[in-house]
């Protein structure tokens, strides 16, 4: 069985109601723009029927549902999905439907032979003053400690071999900072796009 061109990790926690419609929308986008892509749903210790609803929605499609025994966090979900991924390129989306599948198209359009990692920032996202201040503080700290400017808010697209889950300790949201830091330090070829 040949490797798919893209692996899409869908991060889910207590999303029984959302996961079916979100995967239906994602599959419609895949059929139109990335035929053959696989969808890997990581059920991060949900207390409801998320995993079973995801299995029904994935029936007959390339992909799988992988469940954590307990809630471990976003970083753990990305690492679990990456371990199972077979695609040349890998990205992720939350199962709550807040990020449209078209964002994946924006990431893919920036990929190419001269790029290893595509980061994204939101065009217009109102996170409120507290979250904006915290985000600014984390970025300033990263710049001060690591000497690296990280401009990335949303999902990112990476070559599968770039992310070795065993080399990245964070299991929380902070994985989203560690990967770009390591990529910049290693002088990997990155590009940043804006998503809606």
mmCIF file of C-alpha atoms in Angstrom:
data_model
loop_
_atom_site.group_PDB
_atom_site.id
_atom_site.type_symbol
_atom_site.label_atom_id
_atom_site.label_comp_id
_atom_site.label_asym_id
_atom_site.label_seq_id
_atom_site.Cartn_x
_atom_site.Cartn_y
_atom_site.Cartn_z
ATOM 1 C CA UNK A 1 0.000 0.000 0.000
ATOM 2 C CA UNK A 2 1.575 3.284 -1.101
ATOM 3 C CA UNK A 3 2.134 6.097 1.385
ATOM 4 C CA UNK A 4 -0.434 8.910 1.297
ATOM 5 C CA UNK A 5 0.752 12.392 0.309
ATOM 6 C CA UNK A 6 -0.588 13.897 3.531
ATOM 7 C CA UNK A 7 -1.426 12.769 7.051
ATOM 8 C CA UNK A 8 -3.992 14.891 8.892
ATOM 9 C CA UNK A 9 -4.057 14.491 12.664
ATOM 10 C CA UNK A 10 -7.377 15.466 14.261
ATOM 11 C CA UNK A 11 -6.992 16.168 17.977
ATOM 12 C CA UNK A 12 -10.128 15.257 19.933
ATOM 13 C CA UNK A 13 -11.191 15.436 23.557
ATOM 14 C CA UNK A 14 -14.874 14.996 24.456
ATOM 15 C CA UNK A 15 -15.998 15.849 20.903
ATOM 16 C CA UNK A 16 -18.659 13.168 20.383
ATOM 17 C CA UNK A 17 -21.141 15.693 18.971
ATOM 18 C CA UNK A 18 -18.639 17.526 16.742
ATOM 19 C CA UNK A 19 -16.383 14.797 15.408
ATOM 20 C CA UNK A 20 -18.796 13.393 12.788
ATOM 21 C CA UNK A 21 -19.635 16.725 11.095
ATOM 22 C CA UNK A 22 -16.009 17.920 11.362
ATOM 23 C CA UNK A 23 -14.696 14.759 9.690
ATOM 24 C CA UNK A 24 -17.408 14.939 7.018
ATOM 25 C CA UNK A 25 -16.324 18.496 6.168
ATOM 26 C CA UNK A 26 -12.662 17.476 6.238
ATOM 27 C CA UNK A 27 -13.271 14.515 3.919
ATOM 28 C CA UNK A 28 -15.145 16.739 1.456
ATOM 29 C CA UNK A 29 -12.117 19.033 1.377
ATOM 30 C CA UNK A 30 -9.719 16.071 0.993
ATOM 31 C CA UNK A 31 -11.741 14.632 -1.905
ATOM 32 C CA UNK A 32 -11.532 17.971 -3.711
ATOM 33 C CA UNK A 33 -7.970 19.023 -2.875
ATOM 34 C CA UNK A 34 -5.831 16.191 -1.446
ATOM 35 C CA UNK A 35 -7.132 12.808 -2.661
ATOM 36 C CA UNK A 36 -5.557 9.909 -0.823
ATOM 37 C CA UNK A 37 -4.749 11.846 2.347
ATOM 38 C CA UNK A 38 -5.166 9.886 5.554
ATOM 39 C CA UNK A 39 -6.965 11.138 8.676
ATOM 40 C CA UNK A 40 -5.674 10.087 12.088
ATOM 41 C CA UNK A 41 -8.014 10.927 14.945
ATOM 42 C CA UNK A 42 -6.261 11.029 18.306
ATOM 43 C CA UNK A 43 -8.862 10.648 21.033
ATOM 44 C CA UNK A 44 -7.081 12.178 24.016
ATOM 45 C CA UNK A 45 -8.762 10.277 26.847
ATOM 46 C CA UNK A 46 -12.313 11.399 26.082
ATOM 47 C CA UNK A 47 -15.001 10.574 28.634
ATOM 48 C CA UNK A 48 -17.740 10.339 26.009
ATOM 49 C CA UNK A 49 -18.223 8.423 22.759
ATOM 50 C CA UNK A 50 -15.730 10.441 20.695
ATOM 51 C CA UNK A 51 -13.667 7.430 19.601
ATOM 52 C CA UNK A 52 -16.661 5.398 18.416
ATOM 53 C CA UNK A 53 -18.188 8.392 16.601
ATOM 54 C CA UNK A 54 -14.832 8.962 14.884
ATOM 55 C CA UNK A 55 -14.608 5.304 13.823
ATOM 56 C CA UNK A 56 -18.053 5.551 12.222
ATOM 57 C CA UNK A 57 -17.064 8.746 10.403
ATOM 58 C CA UNK A 58 -13.795 7.214 9.144
ATOM 59 C CA UNK A 59 -15.361 3.953 7.905
ATOM 60 C CA UNK A 60 -13.969 3.073 4.478
ATOM 61 C CA UNK A 61 -11.491 5.956 4.493
ATOM 62 C CA UNK A 62 -7.701 5.927 4.877
ATOM 63 C CA UNK A 63 -6.811 6.537 8.499
ATOM 64 C CA UNK A 64 -7.342 5.353 12.031
ATOM 65 C CA UNK A 65 -8.571 6.281 15.491
ATOM 66 C CA UNK A 66 -5.943 6.131 18.221
ATOM 67 C CA UNK A 67 -7.006 6.522 21.845
ATOM 68 C CA UNK A 68 -5.066 7.672 24.874
ATOM 69 C CA UNK A 69 -6.098 6.038 28.139
ATOM 70 C CA UNK A 70 -6.145 9.445 29.823
ATOM 71 C CA UNK A 71 -6.084 13.086 28.790
ATOM 72 C CA UNK A 72 -2.438 13.882 28.036
ATOM 73 C CA UNK A 73 -2.528 17.181 26.157
ATOM 74 C CA UNK A 74 -2.145 18.628 22.694
ATOM 75 C CA UNK A 75 1.563 17.877 22.351
ATOM 76 C CA UNK A 76 1.011 14.226 23.225
ATOM 77 C CA UNK A 77 -1.739 14.039 20.600
ATOM 78 C CA UNK A 78 0.506 15.463 17.905
ATOM 79 C CA UNK A 79 3.292 13.036 18.837
ATOM 80 C CA UNK A 80 0.930 10.030 18.870
ATOM 81 C CA UNK A 81 -0.490 11.015 15.496
ATOM 82 C CA UNK A 82 2.974 11.534 14.037
ATOM 83 C CA UNK A 83 4.071 8.064 15.159
ATOM 84 C CA UNK A 84 1.148 6.577 13.216
ATOM 85 C CA UNK A 85 1.434 8.892 10.186
ATOM 86 C CA UNK A 86 2.492 7.477 6.834
ATOM 87 C CA UNK A 87 2.299 10.656 4.741
ATOM 88 C CA UNK A 88 5.230 12.649 3.435
ATOM 89 C CA UNK A 89 3.697 15.755 5.020
ATOM 90 C CA UNK A 90 1.884 15.929 8.365
ATOM 91 C CA UNK A 91 -0.363 18.563 9.912
ATOM 92 C CA UNK A 92 -3.069 18.735 12.563
ATOM 93 C CA UNK A 93 -6.422 20.329 13.342
ATOM 94 C CA UNK A 94 -8.567 20.428 16.480
ATOM 95 C CA UNK A 95 -11.808 18.414 16.366
ATOM 96 C CA UNK A 96 -13.907 21.371 17.508
ATOM 97 C CA UNK A 97 -14.224 22.746 13.975
ATOM 98 C CA UNK A 98 -12.764 26.160 14.825
ATOM 99 C CA UNK A 99 -10.175 25.867 12.049
ATOM 100 C CA UNK A 100 -11.608 25.228 8.599
ATOM 101 C CA UNK A 101 -10.047 22.556 6.351
ATOM 102 C CA UNK A 102 -9.101 25.334 3.912
ATOM 103 C CA UNK A 103 -6.298 26.212 6.328
ATOM 104 C CA UNK A 104 -4.655 22.917 5.352
ATOM 105 C CA UNK A 105 -4.759 24.055 1.735
ATOM 106 C CA UNK A 106 -2.985 27.283 2.658
ATOM 107 C CA UNK A 107 -0.265 25.293 4.431
ATOM 108 C CA UNK A 108 0.119 22.864 1.511
ATOM 109 C CA UNK A 109 0.361 25.677 -1.025
ATOM 110 C CA UNK A 110 3.459 26.954 0.809
ATOM 111 C CA UNK A 111 5.123 23.528 0.927
ATOM 112 C CA UNK A 112 7.631 22.391 -1.650
ATOM 113 C CA UNK A 113 11.076 20.909 -2.220
ATOM 114 C CA UNK A 114 12.713 23.971 -0.664
ATOM 115 C CA UNK A 115 10.609 23.936 2.540
ATOM 116 C CA UNK A 116 10.702 21.643 5.596
ATOM 117 C CA UNK A 117 8.219 23.353 7.897
ATOM 118 C CA UNK A 118 5.268 25.675 7.202
ATOM 119 C CA UNK A 119 4.104 27.701 10.207
ATOM 120 C CA UNK A 120 0.876 29.681 10.399
ATOM 121 C CA UNK A 121 -0.484 32.808 12.024
ATOM 122 C CA UNK A 122 -4.141 33.809 12.218
ATOM 123 C CA UNK A 123 -5.409 36.611 10.008
ATOM 124 C CA UNK A 124 -7.884 37.885 12.561
ATOM 125 C CA UNK A 125 -8.345 36.075 15.836
ATOM 126 C CA UNK A 126 -9.724 37.770 18.913
ATOM 127 C CA UNK A 127 -8.148 35.895 21.797
ATOM 128 C CA UNK A 128 -8.910 38.645 24.294
ATOM 129 C CA UNK A 129 -6.385 40.849 26.098
ATOM 130 C CA UNK A 130 -5.281 38.263 28.675
ATOM 131 C CA UNK A 131 -4.406 35.580 26.131
ATOM 132 C CA UNK A 132 -2.720 38.129 23.867
ATOM 133 C CA UNK A 133 -0.586 39.324 26.772
ATOM 134 C CA UNK A 134 0.361 35.761 27.746
ATOM 135 C CA UNK A 135 1.211 34.920 24.134
ATOM 136 C CA UNK A 136 3.388 38.024 23.850
ATOM 137 C CA UNK A 137 5.125 37.130 27.127
ATOM 138 C CA UNK A 138 5.886 33.568 26.018
ATOM 139 C CA UNK A 139 7.313 34.795 22.713
ATOM 140 C CA UNK A 140 9.445 37.407 24.447
ATOM 141 C CA UNK A 141 10.757 34.755 26.839
ATOM 142 C CA UNK A 142 11.601 32.402 23.959
ATOM 143 C CA UNK A 143 13.495 35.185 22.202
ATOM 144 C CA UNK A 144 15.378 36.100 25.393
ATOM 145 C CA UNK A 145 16.264 32.537 26.402
ATOM 146 C CA UNK A 146 16.736 30.833 23.046
ATOM 147 C CA UNK A 147 17.614 33.760 20.794
ATOM 148 C CA UNK A 148 14.913 32.682 18.355
ATOM 149 C CA UNK A 149 11.876 34.622 17.183
ATOM 150 C CA UNK A 150 8.849 32.340 16.873
ATOM 151 C CA UNK A 151 5.959 33.575 14.779
ATOM 152 C CA UNK A 152 3.414 30.781 14.845
ATOM 153 C CA UNK A 153 -0.114 30.666 16.277
ATOM 154 C CA UNK A 154 -1.970 27.955 14.429
ATOM 155 C CA UNK A 155 -1.408 24.528 12.923
ATOM 156 C CA UNK A 156 1.805 23.822 11.071
ATOM 157 C CA UNK A 157 2.794 21.447 8.296
ATOM 158 C CA UNK A 158 6.013 19.471 8.495
ATOM 159 C CA UNK A 159 7.897 16.735 6.730
ATOM 160 C CA UNK A 160 7.214 13.531 8.663
ATOM 161 C CA UNK A 161 10.906 12.835 9.301
ATOM 162 C CA UNK A 162 11.362 16.266 10.856
ATOM 163 C CA UNK A 163 9.429 15.510 14.034
ATOM 164 C CA UNK A 164 10.867 12.689 16.117
ATOM 165 C CA UNK A 165 8.334 12.301 18.939
ATOM 166 C CA UNK A 166 10.950 10.727 21.199
ATOM 167 C CA UNK A 167 13.180 13.811 20.935
ATOM 168 C CA UNK A 168 10.455 16.294 21.893
ATOM 169 C CA UNK A 169 9.551 16.047 25.586
ATOM 170 C CA UNK A 170 6.570 18.445 25.874
ATOM 171 C CA UNK A 171 3.151 16.803 25.913
ATOM 172 C CA UNK A 172 1.292 20.083 26.325
ATOM 173 C CA UNK A 173 0.696 23.056 24.041
ATOM 174 C CA UNK A 174 4.390 23.979 24.493
ATOM 175 C CA UNK A 175 5.349 21.402 21.865
ATOM 176 C CA UNK A 176 4.095 24.040 19.414
ATOM 177 C CA UNK A 177 6.947 26.293 20.499
ATOM 178 C CA UNK A 178 9.654 23.653 20.819
ATOM 179 C CA UNK A 179 9.403 22.368 17.246
ATOM 180 C CA UNK A 180 9.793 25.825 15.630
ATOM 181 C CA UNK A 181 12.641 26.661 18.049
ATOM 182 C CA UNK A 182 14.510 23.507 17.067
ATOM 183 C CA UNK A 183 13.781 24.080 13.383
ATOM 184 C CA UNK A 184 15.139 27.637 13.472
ATOM 185 C CA UNK A 185 18.223 26.576 15.436
ATOM 186 C CA UNK A 186 18.892 23.810 12.924
ATOM 187 C CA UNK A 187 18.453 26.352 10.116
ATOM 188 C CA UNK A 188 15.730 24.261 8.533
ATOM 189 C CA UNK A 189 13.826 25.826 5.688
ATOM 190 C CA UNK A 190 10.656 27.376 7.087
ATOM 191 C CA UNK A 191 7.872 29.481 5.679
ATOM 192 C CA UNK A 192 5.028 31.282 7.494
ATOM 193 C CA UNK A 193 1.543 31.722 6.062
ATOM 194 C CA UNK A 194 -1.603 33.494 7.238
ATOM 195 C CA UNK A 195 -4.774 31.471 7.744
ATOM 196 C CA UNK A 196 -8.337 32.648 8.317
#
